[in-house]
GROMACS .gro file of C-alpha atoms in nm:
model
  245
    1UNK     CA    1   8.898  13.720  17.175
    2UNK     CA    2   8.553  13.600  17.120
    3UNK     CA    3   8.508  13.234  17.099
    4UNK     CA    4   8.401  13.135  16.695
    5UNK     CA    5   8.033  12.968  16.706
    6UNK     CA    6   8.050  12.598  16.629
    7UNK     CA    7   7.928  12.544  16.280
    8UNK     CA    8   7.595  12.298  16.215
    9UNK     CA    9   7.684  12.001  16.139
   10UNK     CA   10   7.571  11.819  15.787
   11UNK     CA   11   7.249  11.690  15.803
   12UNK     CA   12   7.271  11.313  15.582
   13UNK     CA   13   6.927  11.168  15.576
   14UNK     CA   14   6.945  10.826  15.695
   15UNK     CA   15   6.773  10.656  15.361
   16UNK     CA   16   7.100  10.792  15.200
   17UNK     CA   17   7.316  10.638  15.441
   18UNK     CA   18   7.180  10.316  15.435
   19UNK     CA   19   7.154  10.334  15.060
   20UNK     CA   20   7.550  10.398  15.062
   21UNK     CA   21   7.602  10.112  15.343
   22UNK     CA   22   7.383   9.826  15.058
   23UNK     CA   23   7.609   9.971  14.771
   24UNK     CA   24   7.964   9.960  14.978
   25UNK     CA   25   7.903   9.605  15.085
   26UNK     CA   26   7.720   9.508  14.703
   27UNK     CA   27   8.054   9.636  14.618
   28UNK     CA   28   8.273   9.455  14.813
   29UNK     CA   29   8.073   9.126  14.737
   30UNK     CA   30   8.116   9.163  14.386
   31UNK     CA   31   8.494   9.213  14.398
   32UNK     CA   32   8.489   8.917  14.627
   33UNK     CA   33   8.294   8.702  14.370
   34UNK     CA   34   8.506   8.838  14.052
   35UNK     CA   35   8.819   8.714  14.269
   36UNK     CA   36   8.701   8.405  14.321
   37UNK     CA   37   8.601   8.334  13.975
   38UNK     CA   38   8.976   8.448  13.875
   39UNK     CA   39   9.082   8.175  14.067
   40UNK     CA   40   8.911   7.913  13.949
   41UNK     CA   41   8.944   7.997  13.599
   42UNK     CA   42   9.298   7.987  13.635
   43UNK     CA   43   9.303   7.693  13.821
   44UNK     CA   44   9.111   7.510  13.538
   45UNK     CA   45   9.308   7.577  13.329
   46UNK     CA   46   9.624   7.500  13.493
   47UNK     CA   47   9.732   7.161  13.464
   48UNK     CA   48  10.078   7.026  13.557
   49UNK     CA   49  10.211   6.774  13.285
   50UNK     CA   50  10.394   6.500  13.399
   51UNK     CA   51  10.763   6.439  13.261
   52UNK     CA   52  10.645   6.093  13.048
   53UNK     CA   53  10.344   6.316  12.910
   54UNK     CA   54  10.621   6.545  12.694
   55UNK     CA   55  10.823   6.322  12.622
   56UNK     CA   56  10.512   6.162  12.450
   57UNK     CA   57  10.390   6.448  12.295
   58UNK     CA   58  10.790   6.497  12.174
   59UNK     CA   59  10.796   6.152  12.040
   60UNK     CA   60  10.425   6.192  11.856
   61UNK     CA   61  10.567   6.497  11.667
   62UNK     CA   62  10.881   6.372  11.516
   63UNK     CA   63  10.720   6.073  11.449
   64UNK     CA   64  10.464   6.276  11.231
   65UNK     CA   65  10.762   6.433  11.089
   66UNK     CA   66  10.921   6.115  10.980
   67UNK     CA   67  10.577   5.966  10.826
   68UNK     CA   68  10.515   6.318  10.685
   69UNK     CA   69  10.915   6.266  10.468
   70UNK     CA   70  10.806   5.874  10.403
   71UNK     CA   71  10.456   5.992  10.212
   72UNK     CA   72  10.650   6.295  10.039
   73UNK     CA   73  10.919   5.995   9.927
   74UNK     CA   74  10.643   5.765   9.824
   75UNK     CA   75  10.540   5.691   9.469
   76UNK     CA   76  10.239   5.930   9.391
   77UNK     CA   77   9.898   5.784   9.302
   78UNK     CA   78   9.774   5.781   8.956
   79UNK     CA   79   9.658   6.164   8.922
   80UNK     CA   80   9.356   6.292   8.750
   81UNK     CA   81   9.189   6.245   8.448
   82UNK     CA   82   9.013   6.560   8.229
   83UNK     CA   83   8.720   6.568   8.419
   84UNK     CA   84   8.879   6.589   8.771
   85UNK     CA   85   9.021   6.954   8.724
   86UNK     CA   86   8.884   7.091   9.075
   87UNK     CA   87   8.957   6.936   9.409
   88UNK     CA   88   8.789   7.031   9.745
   89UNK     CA   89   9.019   6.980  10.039
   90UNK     CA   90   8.833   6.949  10.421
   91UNK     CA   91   9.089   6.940  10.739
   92UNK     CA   92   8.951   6.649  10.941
   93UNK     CA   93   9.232   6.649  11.220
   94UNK     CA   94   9.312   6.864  11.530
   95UNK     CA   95   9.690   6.978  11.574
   96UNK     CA   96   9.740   6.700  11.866
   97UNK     CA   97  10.025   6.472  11.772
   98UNK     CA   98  10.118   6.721  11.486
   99UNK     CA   99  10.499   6.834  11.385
  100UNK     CA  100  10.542   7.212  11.293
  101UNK     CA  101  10.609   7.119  10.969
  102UNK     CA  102  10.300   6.961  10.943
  103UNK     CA  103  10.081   7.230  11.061
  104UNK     CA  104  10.283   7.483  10.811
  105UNK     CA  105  10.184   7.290  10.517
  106UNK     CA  106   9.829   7.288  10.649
  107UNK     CA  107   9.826   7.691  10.705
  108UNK     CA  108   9.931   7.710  10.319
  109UNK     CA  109   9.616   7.532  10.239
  110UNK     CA  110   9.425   7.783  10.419
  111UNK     CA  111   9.325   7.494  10.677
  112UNK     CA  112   9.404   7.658  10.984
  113UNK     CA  113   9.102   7.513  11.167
  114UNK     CA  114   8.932   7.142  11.193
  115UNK     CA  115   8.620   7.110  10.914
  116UNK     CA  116   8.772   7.428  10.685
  117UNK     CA  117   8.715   7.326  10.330
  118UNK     CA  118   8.876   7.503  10.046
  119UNK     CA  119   8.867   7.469   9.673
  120UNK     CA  120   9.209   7.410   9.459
  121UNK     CA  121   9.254   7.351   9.075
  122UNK     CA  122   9.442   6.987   9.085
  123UNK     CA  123   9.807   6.978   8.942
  124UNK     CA  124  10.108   6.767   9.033
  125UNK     CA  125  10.299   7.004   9.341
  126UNK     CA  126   9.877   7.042   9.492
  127UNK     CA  127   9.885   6.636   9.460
  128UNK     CA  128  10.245   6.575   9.605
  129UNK     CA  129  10.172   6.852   9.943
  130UNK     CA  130   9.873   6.665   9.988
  131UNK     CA  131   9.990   6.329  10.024
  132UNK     CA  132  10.238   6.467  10.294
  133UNK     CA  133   9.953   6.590  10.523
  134UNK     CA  134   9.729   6.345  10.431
  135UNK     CA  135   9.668   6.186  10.767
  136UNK     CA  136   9.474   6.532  10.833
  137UNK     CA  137   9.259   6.588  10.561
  138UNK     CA  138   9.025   6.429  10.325
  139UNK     CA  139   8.932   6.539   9.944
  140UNK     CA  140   8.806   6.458   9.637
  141UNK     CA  141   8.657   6.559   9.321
  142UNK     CA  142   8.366   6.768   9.401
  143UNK     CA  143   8.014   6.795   9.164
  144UNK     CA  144   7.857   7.086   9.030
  145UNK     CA  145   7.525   7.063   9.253
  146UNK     CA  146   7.840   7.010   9.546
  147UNK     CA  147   7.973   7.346   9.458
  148UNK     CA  148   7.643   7.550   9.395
  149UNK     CA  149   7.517   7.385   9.727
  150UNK     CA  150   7.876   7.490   9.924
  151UNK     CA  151   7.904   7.880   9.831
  152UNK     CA  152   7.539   7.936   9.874
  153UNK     CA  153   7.525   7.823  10.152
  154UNK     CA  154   7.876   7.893  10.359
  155UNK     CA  155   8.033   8.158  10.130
  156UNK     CA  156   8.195   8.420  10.187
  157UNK     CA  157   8.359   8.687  10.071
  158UNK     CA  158   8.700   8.810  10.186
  159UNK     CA  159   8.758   9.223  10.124
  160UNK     CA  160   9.074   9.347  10.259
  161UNK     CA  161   9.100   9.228  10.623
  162UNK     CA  162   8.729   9.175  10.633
  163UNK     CA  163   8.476   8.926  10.526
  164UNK     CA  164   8.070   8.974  10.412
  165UNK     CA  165   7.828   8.690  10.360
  166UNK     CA  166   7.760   8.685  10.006
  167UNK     CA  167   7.409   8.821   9.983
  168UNK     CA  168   7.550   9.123   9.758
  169UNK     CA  169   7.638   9.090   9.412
  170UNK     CA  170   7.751   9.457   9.407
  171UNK     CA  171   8.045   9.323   9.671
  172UNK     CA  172   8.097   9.068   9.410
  173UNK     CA  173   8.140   9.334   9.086
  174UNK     CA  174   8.370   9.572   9.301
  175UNK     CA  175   8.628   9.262   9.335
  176UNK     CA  176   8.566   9.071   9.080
  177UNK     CA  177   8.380   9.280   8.786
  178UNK     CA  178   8.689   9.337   8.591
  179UNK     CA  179   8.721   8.942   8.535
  180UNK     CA  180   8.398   8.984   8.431
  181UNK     CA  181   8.249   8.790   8.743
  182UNK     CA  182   7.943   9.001   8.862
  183UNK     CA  183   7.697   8.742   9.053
  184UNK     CA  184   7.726   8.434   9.290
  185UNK     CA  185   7.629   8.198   8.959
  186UNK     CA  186   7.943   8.363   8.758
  187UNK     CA  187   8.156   8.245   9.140
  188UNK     CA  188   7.969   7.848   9.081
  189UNK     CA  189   8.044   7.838   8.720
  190UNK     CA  190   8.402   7.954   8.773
  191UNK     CA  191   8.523   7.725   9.048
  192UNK     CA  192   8.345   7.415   8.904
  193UNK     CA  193   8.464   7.489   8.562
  194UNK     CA  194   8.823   7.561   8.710
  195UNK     CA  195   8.797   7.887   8.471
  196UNK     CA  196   9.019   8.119   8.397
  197UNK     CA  197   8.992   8.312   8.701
  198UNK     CA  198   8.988   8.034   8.948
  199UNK     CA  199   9.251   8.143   9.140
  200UNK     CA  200   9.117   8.491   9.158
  201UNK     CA  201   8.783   8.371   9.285
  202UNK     CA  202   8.931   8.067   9.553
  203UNK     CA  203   9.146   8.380   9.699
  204UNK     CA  204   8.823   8.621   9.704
  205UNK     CA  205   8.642   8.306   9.859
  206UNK     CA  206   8.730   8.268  10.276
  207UNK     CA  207   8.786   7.893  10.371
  208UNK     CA  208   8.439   7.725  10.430
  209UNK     CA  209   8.362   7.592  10.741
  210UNK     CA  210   8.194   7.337  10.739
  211UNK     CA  211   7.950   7.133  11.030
  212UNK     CA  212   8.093   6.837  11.172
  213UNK     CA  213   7.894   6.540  11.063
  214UNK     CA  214   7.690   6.325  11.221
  215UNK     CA  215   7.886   5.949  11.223
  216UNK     CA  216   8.061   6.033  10.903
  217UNK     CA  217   8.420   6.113  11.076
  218UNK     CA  218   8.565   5.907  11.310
  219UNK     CA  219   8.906   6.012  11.365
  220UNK     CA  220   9.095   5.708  11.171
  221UNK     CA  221   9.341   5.827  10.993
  222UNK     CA  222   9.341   5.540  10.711
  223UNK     CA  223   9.280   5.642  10.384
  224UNK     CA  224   8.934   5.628  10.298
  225UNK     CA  225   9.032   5.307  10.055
  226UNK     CA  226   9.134   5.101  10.354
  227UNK     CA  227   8.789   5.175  10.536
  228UNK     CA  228   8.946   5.516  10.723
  229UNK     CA  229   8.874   5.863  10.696
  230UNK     CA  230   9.146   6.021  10.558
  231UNK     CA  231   9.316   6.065  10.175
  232UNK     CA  232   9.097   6.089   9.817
  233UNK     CA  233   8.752   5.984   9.863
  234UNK     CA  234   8.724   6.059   9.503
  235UNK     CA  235   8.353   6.147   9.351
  236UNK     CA  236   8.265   5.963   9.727
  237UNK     CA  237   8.347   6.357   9.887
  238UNK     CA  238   8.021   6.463   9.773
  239UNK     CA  239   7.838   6.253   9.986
  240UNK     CA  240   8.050   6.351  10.326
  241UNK     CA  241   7.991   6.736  10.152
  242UNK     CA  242   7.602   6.683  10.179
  243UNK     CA  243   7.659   6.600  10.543
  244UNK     CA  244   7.873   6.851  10.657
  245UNK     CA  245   7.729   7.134  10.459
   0.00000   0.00000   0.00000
């Protein structure tokens, strides 16, 4: 039986193999480096709480639920005269030290983040749900130049699940043509006016957010009449508006 010729071996050009070498160890380096930023991000972010620290975060939270009753309880302020229709609400606290409860009421507002503003027609249930969170927000009776300077410049639009800028009036028709609302000046006119169609438009409207100001805020949650930052600030909200807008 004749012997079977060895076959040639596979010629690899030694550029190639060293070019395969610098990518198998670039390779493992990388892994290496993704690894090791794994771990550290988890370990920054990993901290263990002591025992005292939940029972003082417990304690913080039903204590913001037993304020939170005691304001609903208590005797509401004199409420609004003709002129004070439209209210603009702005979330000035974080969710640290805050009950459930509290943050529910909050998400109804459409707060759901620090400096969100929103716009609400004022009436007697708006008046009483705001004096139960009030530790977390501030408000007050916005001006027309307030509201014209707000939507222009931090509007926008919600559509469906989506949201736009509003540099379209043709967005604006689509929605809210058949109220008879076609431009950004028909949107000013209708929230400061409290038209109509207010509720329409504050729905079509996402919650502003707004820039946190400069010395304005400083996390005292006093009412504003007893030198804090919190509660009605009255016609005083246009001034904090000008700063945060």
């Amino acid at each position: 039986m004749a012997e079977e010729e060895p076959k040639p071996l596979n010629y690899i050009p030694e550029v190639v193999l060293k070019k395969r070498k610098s990518n198998e160890e670039w390779a493992i380096r990388r892994k290496e480096q993704l690894e090791q930023r794994m771990r550290k991000s988890k370990g920054d972010n990993f901290t263990i709480k002591k025992p005292e620290q939940f029972i003082r975060e417990y304690r913080d939270k039903e204590l913001d639920l037993i304020q939170m009753k005691h304001r609903g309880k208590r005797k509401r302020r004199a409420l609004l005269s003709a002129e004070s229709k439209l209210l603009f609400i702005i979330r000035i606290g974080g969710k640290n030290d805050m009950h459930p409860k509290t943050r529910k009421i909050l998400y109804s507002l459409r707060l759901r983040r620090i400096f969100n503003g929103v716009f609400l027609k004022a009436n007697d249930r708006i008046m009483e749900i705001l004096q139960m969170v009030e530790p977390y927000i501030t408000y007050g009776y916005p001006n027309l130049k307030s509201v014209k300077d707000l939507i222009y410049k931090k509007g926008v639009a919600k559509i469906g699940k989506q949201s736009a800028p509003l540099t379209d009036n043709n967005i604006i028709e689509q929605v809210l043509g058949k109220y008879g609302i076609v431009c950004i000046e028909d949107i000013v006119n209708e929230v400061a006016t409290v038209g109509p169609h207010f509720k329409e438009v504050s729905h079509f409207l996402c919650p502003l957010t707004l820039n946190r100001p400069e010395k304005a805020l400083r996390g005292r949650k006093k009412l504003f009449e007893h030198g804090g930052d919190a509660g009605n600030r009255k016609e005083h909200i246009n001034e904090l508006i000008s700063k945060m807008n």
